[in-house]
Coordinates of C-alpha atoms (C1' of nucleotides) in Angstrom, one line a residue:
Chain A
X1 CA 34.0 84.2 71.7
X2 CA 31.3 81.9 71.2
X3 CA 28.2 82.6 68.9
X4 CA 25.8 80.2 68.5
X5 CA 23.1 79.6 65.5
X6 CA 25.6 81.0 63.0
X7 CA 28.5 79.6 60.9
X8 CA 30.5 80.6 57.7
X9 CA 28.8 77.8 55.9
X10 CA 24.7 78.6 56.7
X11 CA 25.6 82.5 56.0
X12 CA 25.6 81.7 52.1
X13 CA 22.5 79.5 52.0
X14 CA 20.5 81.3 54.1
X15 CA 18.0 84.2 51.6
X16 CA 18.3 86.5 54.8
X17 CA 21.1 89.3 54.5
X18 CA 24.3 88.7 56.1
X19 CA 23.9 92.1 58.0
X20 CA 20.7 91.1 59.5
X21 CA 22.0 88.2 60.4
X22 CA 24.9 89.4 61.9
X23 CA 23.0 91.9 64.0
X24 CA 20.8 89.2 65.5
X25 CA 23.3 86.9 66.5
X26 CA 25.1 89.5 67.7
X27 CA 22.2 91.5 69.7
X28 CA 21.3 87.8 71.6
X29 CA 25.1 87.8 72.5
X30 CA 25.1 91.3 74.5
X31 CA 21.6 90.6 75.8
X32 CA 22.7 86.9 76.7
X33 CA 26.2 88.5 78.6
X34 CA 28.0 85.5 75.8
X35 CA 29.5 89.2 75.0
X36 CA 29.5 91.5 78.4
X37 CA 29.3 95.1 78.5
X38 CA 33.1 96.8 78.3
X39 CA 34.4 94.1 76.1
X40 CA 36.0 94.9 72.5
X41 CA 34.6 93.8 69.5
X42 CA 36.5 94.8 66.1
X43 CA 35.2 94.8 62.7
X44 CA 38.0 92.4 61.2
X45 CA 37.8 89.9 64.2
X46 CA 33.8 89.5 63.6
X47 CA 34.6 89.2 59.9
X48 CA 37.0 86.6 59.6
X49 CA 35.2 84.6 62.4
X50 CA 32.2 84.4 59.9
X51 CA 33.9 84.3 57.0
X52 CA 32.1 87.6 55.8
X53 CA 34.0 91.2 54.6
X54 CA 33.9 93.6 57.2
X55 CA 31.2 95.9 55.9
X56 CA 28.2 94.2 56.7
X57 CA 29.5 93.5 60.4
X58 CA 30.4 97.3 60.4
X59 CA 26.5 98.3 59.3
X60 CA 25.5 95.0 61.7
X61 CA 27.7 97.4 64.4
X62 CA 26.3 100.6 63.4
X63 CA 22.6 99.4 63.6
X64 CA 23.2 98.0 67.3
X65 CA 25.2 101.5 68.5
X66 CA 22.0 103.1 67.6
X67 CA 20.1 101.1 69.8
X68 CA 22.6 101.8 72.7
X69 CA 24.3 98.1 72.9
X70 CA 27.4 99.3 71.5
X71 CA 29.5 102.3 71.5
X72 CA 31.3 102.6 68.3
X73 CA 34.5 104.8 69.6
X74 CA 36.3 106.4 66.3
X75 CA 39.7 105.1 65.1
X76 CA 39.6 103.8 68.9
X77 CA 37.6 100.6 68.7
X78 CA 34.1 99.1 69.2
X79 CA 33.0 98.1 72.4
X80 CA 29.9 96.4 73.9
X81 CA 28.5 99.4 75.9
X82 CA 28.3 99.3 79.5
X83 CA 25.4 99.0 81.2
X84 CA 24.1 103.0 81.8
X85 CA 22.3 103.0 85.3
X86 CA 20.1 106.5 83.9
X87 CA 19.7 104.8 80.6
X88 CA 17.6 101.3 82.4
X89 CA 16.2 103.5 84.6
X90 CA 14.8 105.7 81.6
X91 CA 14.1 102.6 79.5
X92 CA 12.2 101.5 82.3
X93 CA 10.2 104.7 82.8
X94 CA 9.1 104.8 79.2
X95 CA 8.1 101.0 78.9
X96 CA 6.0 101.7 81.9
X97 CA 4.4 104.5 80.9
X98 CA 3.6 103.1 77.2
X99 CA 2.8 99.6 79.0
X100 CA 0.4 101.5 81.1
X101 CA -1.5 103.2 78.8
X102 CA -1.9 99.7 76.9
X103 CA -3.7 97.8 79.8
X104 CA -5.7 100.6 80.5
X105 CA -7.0 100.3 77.1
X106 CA -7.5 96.9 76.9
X107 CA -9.6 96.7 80.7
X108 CA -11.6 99.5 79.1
X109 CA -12.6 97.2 76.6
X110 CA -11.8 93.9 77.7
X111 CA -12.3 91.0 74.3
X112 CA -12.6 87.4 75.5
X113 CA -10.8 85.7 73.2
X114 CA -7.5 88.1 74.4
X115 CA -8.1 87.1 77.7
X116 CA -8.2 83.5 77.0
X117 CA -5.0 84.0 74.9
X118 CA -3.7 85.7 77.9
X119 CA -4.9 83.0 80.0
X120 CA -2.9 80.5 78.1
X121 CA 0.2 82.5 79.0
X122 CA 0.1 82.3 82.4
X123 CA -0.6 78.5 82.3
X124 CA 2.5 78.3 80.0
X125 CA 4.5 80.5 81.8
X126 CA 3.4 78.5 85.2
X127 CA 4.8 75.1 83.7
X128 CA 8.2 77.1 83.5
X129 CA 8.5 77.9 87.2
X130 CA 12.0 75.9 88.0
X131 CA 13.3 76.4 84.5
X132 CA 15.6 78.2 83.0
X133 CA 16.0 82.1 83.3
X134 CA 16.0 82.3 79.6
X135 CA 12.5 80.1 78.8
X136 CA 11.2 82.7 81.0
X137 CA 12.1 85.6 79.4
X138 CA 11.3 84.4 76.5
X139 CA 7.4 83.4 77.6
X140 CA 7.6 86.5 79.2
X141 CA 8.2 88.7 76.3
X142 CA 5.4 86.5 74.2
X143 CA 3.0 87.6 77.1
X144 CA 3.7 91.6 77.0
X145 CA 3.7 91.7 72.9
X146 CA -0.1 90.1 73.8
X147 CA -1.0 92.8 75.5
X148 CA 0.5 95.5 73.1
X149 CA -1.1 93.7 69.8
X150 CA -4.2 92.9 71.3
X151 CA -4.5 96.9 72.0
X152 CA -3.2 97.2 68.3
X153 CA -0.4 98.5 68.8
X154 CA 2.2 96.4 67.0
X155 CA 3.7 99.9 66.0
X156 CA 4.7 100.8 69.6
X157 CA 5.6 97.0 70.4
X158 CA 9.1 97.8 68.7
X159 CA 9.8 100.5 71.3
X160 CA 8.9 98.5 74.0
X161 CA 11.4 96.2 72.5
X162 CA 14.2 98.3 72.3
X163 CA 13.7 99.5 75.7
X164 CA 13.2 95.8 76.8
X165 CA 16.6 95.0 76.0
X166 CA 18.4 97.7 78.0
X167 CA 16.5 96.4 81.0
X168 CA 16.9 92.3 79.7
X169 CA 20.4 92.4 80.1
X170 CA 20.4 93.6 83.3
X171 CA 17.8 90.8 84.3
X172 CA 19.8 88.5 83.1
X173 CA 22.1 89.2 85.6
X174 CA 19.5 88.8 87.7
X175 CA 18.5 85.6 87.0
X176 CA 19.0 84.3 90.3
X177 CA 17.6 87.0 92.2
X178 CA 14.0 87.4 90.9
X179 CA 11.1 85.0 91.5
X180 CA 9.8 83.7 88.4
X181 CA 6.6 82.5 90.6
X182 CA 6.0 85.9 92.2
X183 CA 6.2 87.3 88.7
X184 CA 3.8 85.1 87.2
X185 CA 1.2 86.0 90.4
X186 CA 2.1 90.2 89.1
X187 CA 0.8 88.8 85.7
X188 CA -2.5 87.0 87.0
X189 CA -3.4 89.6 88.6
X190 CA -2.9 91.6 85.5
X191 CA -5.6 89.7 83.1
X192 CA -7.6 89.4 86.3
X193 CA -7.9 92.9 86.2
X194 CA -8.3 93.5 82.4
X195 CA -11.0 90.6 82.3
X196 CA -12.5 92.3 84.7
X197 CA -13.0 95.8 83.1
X198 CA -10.6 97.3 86.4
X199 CA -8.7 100.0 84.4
X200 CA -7.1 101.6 87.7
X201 CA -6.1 97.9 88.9
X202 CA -4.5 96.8 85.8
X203 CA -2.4 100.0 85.4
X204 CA -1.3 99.4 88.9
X205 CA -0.5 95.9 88.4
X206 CA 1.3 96.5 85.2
X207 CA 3.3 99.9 87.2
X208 CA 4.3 97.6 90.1
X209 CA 5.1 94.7 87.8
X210 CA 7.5 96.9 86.0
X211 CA 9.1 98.3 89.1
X212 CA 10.7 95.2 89.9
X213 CA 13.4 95.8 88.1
X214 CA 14.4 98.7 90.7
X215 CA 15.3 96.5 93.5
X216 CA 17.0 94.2 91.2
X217 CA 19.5 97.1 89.4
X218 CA 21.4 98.1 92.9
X219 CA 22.1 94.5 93.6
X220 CA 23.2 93.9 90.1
X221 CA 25.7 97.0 90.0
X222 CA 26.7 96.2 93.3
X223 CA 27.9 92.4 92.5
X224 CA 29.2 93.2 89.0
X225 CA 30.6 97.1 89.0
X226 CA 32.7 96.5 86.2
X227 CA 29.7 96.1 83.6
X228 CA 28.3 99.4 84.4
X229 CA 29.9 102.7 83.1
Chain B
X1 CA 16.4 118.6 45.2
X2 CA 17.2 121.6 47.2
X3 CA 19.4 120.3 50.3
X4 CA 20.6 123.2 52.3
X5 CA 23.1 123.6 55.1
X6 CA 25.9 121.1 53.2
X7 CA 28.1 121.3 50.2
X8 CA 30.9 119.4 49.1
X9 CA 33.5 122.0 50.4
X10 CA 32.6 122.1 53.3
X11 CA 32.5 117.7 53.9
X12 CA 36.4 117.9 53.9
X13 CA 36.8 121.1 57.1
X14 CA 34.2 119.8 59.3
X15 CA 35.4 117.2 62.2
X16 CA 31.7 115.8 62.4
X17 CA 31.7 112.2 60.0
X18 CA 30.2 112.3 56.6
X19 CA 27.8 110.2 57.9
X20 CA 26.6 112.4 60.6
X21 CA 26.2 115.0 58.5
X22 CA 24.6 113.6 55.2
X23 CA 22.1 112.1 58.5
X24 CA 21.2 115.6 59.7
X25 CA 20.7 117.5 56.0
X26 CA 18.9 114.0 54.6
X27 CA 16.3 113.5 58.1
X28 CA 15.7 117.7 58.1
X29 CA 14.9 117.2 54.6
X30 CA 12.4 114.4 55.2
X31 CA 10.8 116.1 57.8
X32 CA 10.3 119.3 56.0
X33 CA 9.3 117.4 53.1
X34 CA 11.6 118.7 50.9
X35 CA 12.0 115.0 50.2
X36 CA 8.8 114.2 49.8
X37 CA 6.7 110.9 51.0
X38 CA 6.9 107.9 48.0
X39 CA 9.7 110.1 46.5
X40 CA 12.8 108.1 45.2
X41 CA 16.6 108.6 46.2
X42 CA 19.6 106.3 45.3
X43 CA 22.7 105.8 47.0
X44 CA 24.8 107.1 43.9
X45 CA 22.9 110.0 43.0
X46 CA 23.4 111.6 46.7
X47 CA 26.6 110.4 46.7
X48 CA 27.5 112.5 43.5
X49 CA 25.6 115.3 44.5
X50 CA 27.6 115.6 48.0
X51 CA 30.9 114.9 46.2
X52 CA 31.4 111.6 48.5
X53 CA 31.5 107.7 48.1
X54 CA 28.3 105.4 48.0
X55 CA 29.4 104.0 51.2
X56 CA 29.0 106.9 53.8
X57 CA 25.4 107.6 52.1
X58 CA 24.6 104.2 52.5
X59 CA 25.2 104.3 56.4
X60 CA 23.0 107.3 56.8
X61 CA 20.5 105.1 55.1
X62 CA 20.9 103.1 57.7
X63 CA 19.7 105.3 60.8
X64 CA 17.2 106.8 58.5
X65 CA 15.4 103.1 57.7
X66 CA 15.6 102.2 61.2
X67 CA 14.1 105.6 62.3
X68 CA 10.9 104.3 59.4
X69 CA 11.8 107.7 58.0
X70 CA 13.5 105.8 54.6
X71 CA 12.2 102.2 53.0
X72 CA 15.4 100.2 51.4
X73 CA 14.0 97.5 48.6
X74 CA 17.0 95.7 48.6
X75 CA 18.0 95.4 44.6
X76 CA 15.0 98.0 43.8
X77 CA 15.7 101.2 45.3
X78 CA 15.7 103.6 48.4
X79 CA 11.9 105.7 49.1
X80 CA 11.5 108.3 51.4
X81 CA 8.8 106.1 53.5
X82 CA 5.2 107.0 53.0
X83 CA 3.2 108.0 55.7
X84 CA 1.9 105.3 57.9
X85 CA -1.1 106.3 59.9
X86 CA -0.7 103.0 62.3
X87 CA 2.7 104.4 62.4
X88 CA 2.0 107.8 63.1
X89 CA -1.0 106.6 65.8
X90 CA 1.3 104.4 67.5
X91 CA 4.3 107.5 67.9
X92 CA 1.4 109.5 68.8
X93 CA 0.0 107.2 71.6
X94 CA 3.8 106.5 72.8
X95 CA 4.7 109.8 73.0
X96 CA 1.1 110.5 75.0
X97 CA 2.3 107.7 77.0
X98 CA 5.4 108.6 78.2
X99 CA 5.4 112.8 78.6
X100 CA 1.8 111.7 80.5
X101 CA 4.1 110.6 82.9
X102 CA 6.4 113.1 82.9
X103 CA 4.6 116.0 83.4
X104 CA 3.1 114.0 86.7
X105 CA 6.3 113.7 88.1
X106 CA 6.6 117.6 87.4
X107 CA 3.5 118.5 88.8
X108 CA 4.2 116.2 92.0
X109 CA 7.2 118.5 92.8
X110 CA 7.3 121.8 91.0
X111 CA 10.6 122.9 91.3
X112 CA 10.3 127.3 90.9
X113 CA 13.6 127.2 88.5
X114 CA 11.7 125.0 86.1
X115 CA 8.9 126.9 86.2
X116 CA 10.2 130.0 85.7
X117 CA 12.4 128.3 82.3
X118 CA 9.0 126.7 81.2
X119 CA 6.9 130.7 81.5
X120 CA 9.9 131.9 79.4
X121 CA 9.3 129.4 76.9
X122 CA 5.5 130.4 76.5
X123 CA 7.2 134.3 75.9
X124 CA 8.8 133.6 72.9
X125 CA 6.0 130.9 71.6
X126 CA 3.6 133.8 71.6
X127 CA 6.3 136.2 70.0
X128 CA 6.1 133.5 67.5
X129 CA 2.2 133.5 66.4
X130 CA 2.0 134.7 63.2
X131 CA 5.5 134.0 62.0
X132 CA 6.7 130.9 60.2
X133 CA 5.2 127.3 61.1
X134 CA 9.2 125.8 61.2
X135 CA 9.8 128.6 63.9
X136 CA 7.2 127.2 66.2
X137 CA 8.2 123.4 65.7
X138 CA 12.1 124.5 66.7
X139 CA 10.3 127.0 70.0
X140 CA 7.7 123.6 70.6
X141 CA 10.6 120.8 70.5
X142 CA 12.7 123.0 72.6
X143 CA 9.5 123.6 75.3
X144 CA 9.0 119.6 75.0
X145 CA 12.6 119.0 75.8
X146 CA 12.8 121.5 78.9
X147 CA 9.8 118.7 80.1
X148 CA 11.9 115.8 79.6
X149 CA 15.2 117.4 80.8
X150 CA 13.1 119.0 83.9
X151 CA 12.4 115.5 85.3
X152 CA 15.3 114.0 84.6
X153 CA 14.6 111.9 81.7
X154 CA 17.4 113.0 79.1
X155 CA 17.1 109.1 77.8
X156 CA 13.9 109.0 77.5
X157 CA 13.8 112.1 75.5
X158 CA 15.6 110.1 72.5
X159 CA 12.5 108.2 72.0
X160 CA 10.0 110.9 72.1
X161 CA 12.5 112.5 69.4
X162 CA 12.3 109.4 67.7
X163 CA 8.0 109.7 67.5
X164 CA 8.2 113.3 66.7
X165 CA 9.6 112.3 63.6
X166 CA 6.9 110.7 62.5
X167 CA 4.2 113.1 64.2
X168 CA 6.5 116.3 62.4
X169 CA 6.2 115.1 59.1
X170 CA 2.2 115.0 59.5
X171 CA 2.1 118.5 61.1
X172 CA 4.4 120.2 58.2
X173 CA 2.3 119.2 55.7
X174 CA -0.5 120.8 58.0
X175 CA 1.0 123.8 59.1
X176 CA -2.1 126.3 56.9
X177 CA -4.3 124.1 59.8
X178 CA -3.4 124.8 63.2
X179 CA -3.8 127.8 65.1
X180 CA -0.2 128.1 66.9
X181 CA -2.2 130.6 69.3
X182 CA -4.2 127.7 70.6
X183 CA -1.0 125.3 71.2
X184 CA 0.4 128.4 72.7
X185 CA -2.6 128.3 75.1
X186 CA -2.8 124.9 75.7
X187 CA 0.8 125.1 76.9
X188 CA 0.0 127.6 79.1
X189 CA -2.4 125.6 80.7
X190 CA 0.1 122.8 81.2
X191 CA 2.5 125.1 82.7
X192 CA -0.2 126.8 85.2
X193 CA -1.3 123.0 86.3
X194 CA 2.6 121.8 87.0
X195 CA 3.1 125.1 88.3
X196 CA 0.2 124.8 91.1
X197 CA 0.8 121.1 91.6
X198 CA -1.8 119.9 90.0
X199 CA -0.6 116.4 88.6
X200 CA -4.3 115.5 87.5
X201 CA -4.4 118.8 85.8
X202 CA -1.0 118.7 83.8
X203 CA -1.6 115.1 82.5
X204 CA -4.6 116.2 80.9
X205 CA -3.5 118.6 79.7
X206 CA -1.0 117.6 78.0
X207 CA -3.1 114.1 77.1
X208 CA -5.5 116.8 75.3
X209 CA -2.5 118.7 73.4
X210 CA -0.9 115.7 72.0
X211 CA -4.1 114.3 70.8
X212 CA -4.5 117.5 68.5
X213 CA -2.8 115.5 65.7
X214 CA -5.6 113.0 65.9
X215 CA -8.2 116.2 63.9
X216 CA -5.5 117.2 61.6
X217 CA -4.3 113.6 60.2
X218 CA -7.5 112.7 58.6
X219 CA -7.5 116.0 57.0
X220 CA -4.1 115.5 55.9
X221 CA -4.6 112.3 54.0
X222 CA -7.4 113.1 52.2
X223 CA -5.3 116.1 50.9
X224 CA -2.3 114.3 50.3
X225 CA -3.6 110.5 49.7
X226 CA -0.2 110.2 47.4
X227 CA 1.8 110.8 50.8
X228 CA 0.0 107.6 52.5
X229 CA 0.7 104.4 52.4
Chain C
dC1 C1' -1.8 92.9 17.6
dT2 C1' -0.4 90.1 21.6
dC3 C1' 2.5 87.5 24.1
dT4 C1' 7.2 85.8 25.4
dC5 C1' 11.8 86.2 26.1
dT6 C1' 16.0 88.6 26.1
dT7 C1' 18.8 92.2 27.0
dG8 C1' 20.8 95.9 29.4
dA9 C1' 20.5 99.7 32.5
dC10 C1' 19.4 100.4 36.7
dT11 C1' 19.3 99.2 42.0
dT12 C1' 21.4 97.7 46.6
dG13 C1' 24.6 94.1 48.7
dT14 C1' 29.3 92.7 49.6
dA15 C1' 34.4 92.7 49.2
dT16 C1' 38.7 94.9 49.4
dG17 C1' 42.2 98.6 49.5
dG18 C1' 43.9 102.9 51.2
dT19 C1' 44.0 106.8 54.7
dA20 C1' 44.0 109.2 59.0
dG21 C1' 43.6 109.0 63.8
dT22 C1' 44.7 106.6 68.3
dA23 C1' 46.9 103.6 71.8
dT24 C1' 51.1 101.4 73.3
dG25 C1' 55.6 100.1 74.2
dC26 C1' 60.3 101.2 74.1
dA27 C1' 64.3 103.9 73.9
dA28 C1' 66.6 108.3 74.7
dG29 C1' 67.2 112.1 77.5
dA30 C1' 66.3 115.1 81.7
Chain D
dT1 C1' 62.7 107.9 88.4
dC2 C1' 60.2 110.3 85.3
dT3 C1' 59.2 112.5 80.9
dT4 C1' 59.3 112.8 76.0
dG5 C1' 59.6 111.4 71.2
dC6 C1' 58.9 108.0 68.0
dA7 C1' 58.1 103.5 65.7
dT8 C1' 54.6 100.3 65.4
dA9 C1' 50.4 98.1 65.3
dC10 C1' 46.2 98.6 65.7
dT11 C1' 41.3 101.1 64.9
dA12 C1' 37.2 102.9 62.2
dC13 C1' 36.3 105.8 58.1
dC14 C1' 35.9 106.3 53.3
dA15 C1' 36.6 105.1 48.3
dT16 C1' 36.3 101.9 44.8
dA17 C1' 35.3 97.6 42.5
dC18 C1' 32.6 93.7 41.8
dA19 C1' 28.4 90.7 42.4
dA20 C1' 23.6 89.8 42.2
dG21 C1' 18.8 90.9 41.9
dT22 C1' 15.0 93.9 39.6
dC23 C1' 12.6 95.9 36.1
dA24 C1' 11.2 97.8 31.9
dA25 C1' 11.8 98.4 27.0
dG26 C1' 12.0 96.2 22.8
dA27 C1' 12.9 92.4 19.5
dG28 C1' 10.8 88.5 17.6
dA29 C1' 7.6 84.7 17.2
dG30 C1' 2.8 83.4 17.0

DNA sequence: CTCTCTTGACTTGTATGGTAGTATGCAAGA
DNA sequence: TCTTGCATACTACCATACAAGTCAAGAGAG
């Protein structure tokens, strides 16, 4: 197993607690597919390889079962959930609708200096056309937590998050299918459409943006079966 | 502290974990505020009074600080979390958000089974006006649910759970304010709208329902300022 | 009286040991 | 060949012990 950004030497320097650490590195892993969905995790293994006692990976574990990227099976074992085709689907249906409601408050009202900062998205994320799936997603995410703190609503950013990473592992799987240009174009058209006050066009661009993850999850199950439950 | 539903005896029958359980009794207490906003509990004194080991209690800390419905100082102490009205907006506006979207997909294609599940809710909500204000939450959760469940959403139902939370804990303390007989009503109208196809109709409606909070919260906190952040 | 510092009683964080439940492989028997 | 019983080696769950940070009360100096 390889985890990067942690070791048993940082974990004692480092003011941040060991379970919040442990949960972060852990969460990129799953979300990265460094740890794929089905595969067994136990609480002594991810102890010793950190050189930490087993009860602040087992609160690490329980905080990440509650968020659906592991099922914690009793005296059976711990295993990276597999990917739930009704739970994307849902995620997705929620981050739309919440999404949705967000854009239509910001074209409502639409402040200049947000659409500049949104501006400066888009040239960023045009500069990463041709790079790496994972610069992508990253710009990607910056751009969507723009929208939802610029509607001030930081609050429901962390949903959106947590939804986001039952769909981002699936993307990730997709990284060779989707068009990071043709997403980009979904996200002009976006701020167009908020700069220019066009409630009913930014909610459609933001619905059809989000949809794009329903052509992807067919081909994804279909090439890699054995991830999904 | 009066915690109901749980004694010690009972920890050692049950087949359900100590953690689920202390979970259930400590979240139902919150919400009811029989632990009341700002108050202070400590791993050790639950754990004595349940007749179990810091550790379990600790875990249900856990899911109850990641659900904002506990705040963990680390080396200062545990609070039952104090009211955020951000908070409770942003659950409010994501919960708008997503059952918005839900009731269109009802009303797009009313299915008569539904319907007829939905009219036998608003039978026993009405038997309910005048009667106790937690019997209408249990009657009004179990209405919102036969939304989610009618469209297929089951997943997406855990995170309108997750807002109600917040939302519940507001409309307790405000139960001497609103008139169940109008919720009653205003459910009936949702009902009628899915009922006749009228996707326009139902999100409105149900837009307009879930914004009652929106009169009662100010109200609340000039009441209770001790309860707020 | 006021301020500073120390002390000790808290708190949560982490480590470790013991227990009960589960999967698995093998051997004995049908 | 197939089934059954059992030993064994896991697992997560819970209890207990220790570590480290926080805070307030009180002693003592100014």
């Amino acid at each position: 197993m390889q985890l990067a950004g942690l070791d048993a030497a940082s974990l004692k320097t480092v003011r941040v607690s060991v379970v919040d650490q442990l949960y972060a590195t852990l969460r990129g892993a799953i979300i990265d597919n460094d740890l794929s969905p089905g595969a067994r995790i136990s609480e002594t293994e991810i102890a010793q390889h950190y050189g930490v006692s087993r009860q602040p990976v087992r609160e690490a574990f329980i905080k990440l079962a509650n968020e659906g990227l592991l099922e914690i099976r009793p005296q059976r074992g711990t295993f990276v959930a597999k990917i739930s085709r009704p739970a994307v689907m849902d995620a997705r249906f929620v981050r739309e609708a919440v999404e949705a409601d967000i854009v239509k408050l910001l074209a409502q009202a639409p402040e200049p200096t947000l659409i500049a900062d949104l501006r400066g998205h888009l040239v960023r994320q045009r500069e990463i056309i041709g790079g790496s799936a994972r610069d992508f997603m990253e710009a990607d995410e910056a751009f969507h937590h723009t929208l939802a703190a610029g509607a001030g609503k930081e609050n429901a950013w962390r949903v959106i998050v947590e939804m986001k990473a039952q769909m981002d592992r699936v993307r990730f799987l997709s990284s060779m299918h989707f068009s990071v240009a043709r997403l980009v174009d979904q996200h002009t058209q976006l701020v167009d459409a908020i700069a220019a006050g066009d409630a009913v066009g930014a909610e459609q661009a933001i619905r059809s943006h989000l949809r794009g993850i329903l052509q992807d999850l067919p081909i994804i199950e279909q090439e890699h079966p054995e991830y999904f439950r």
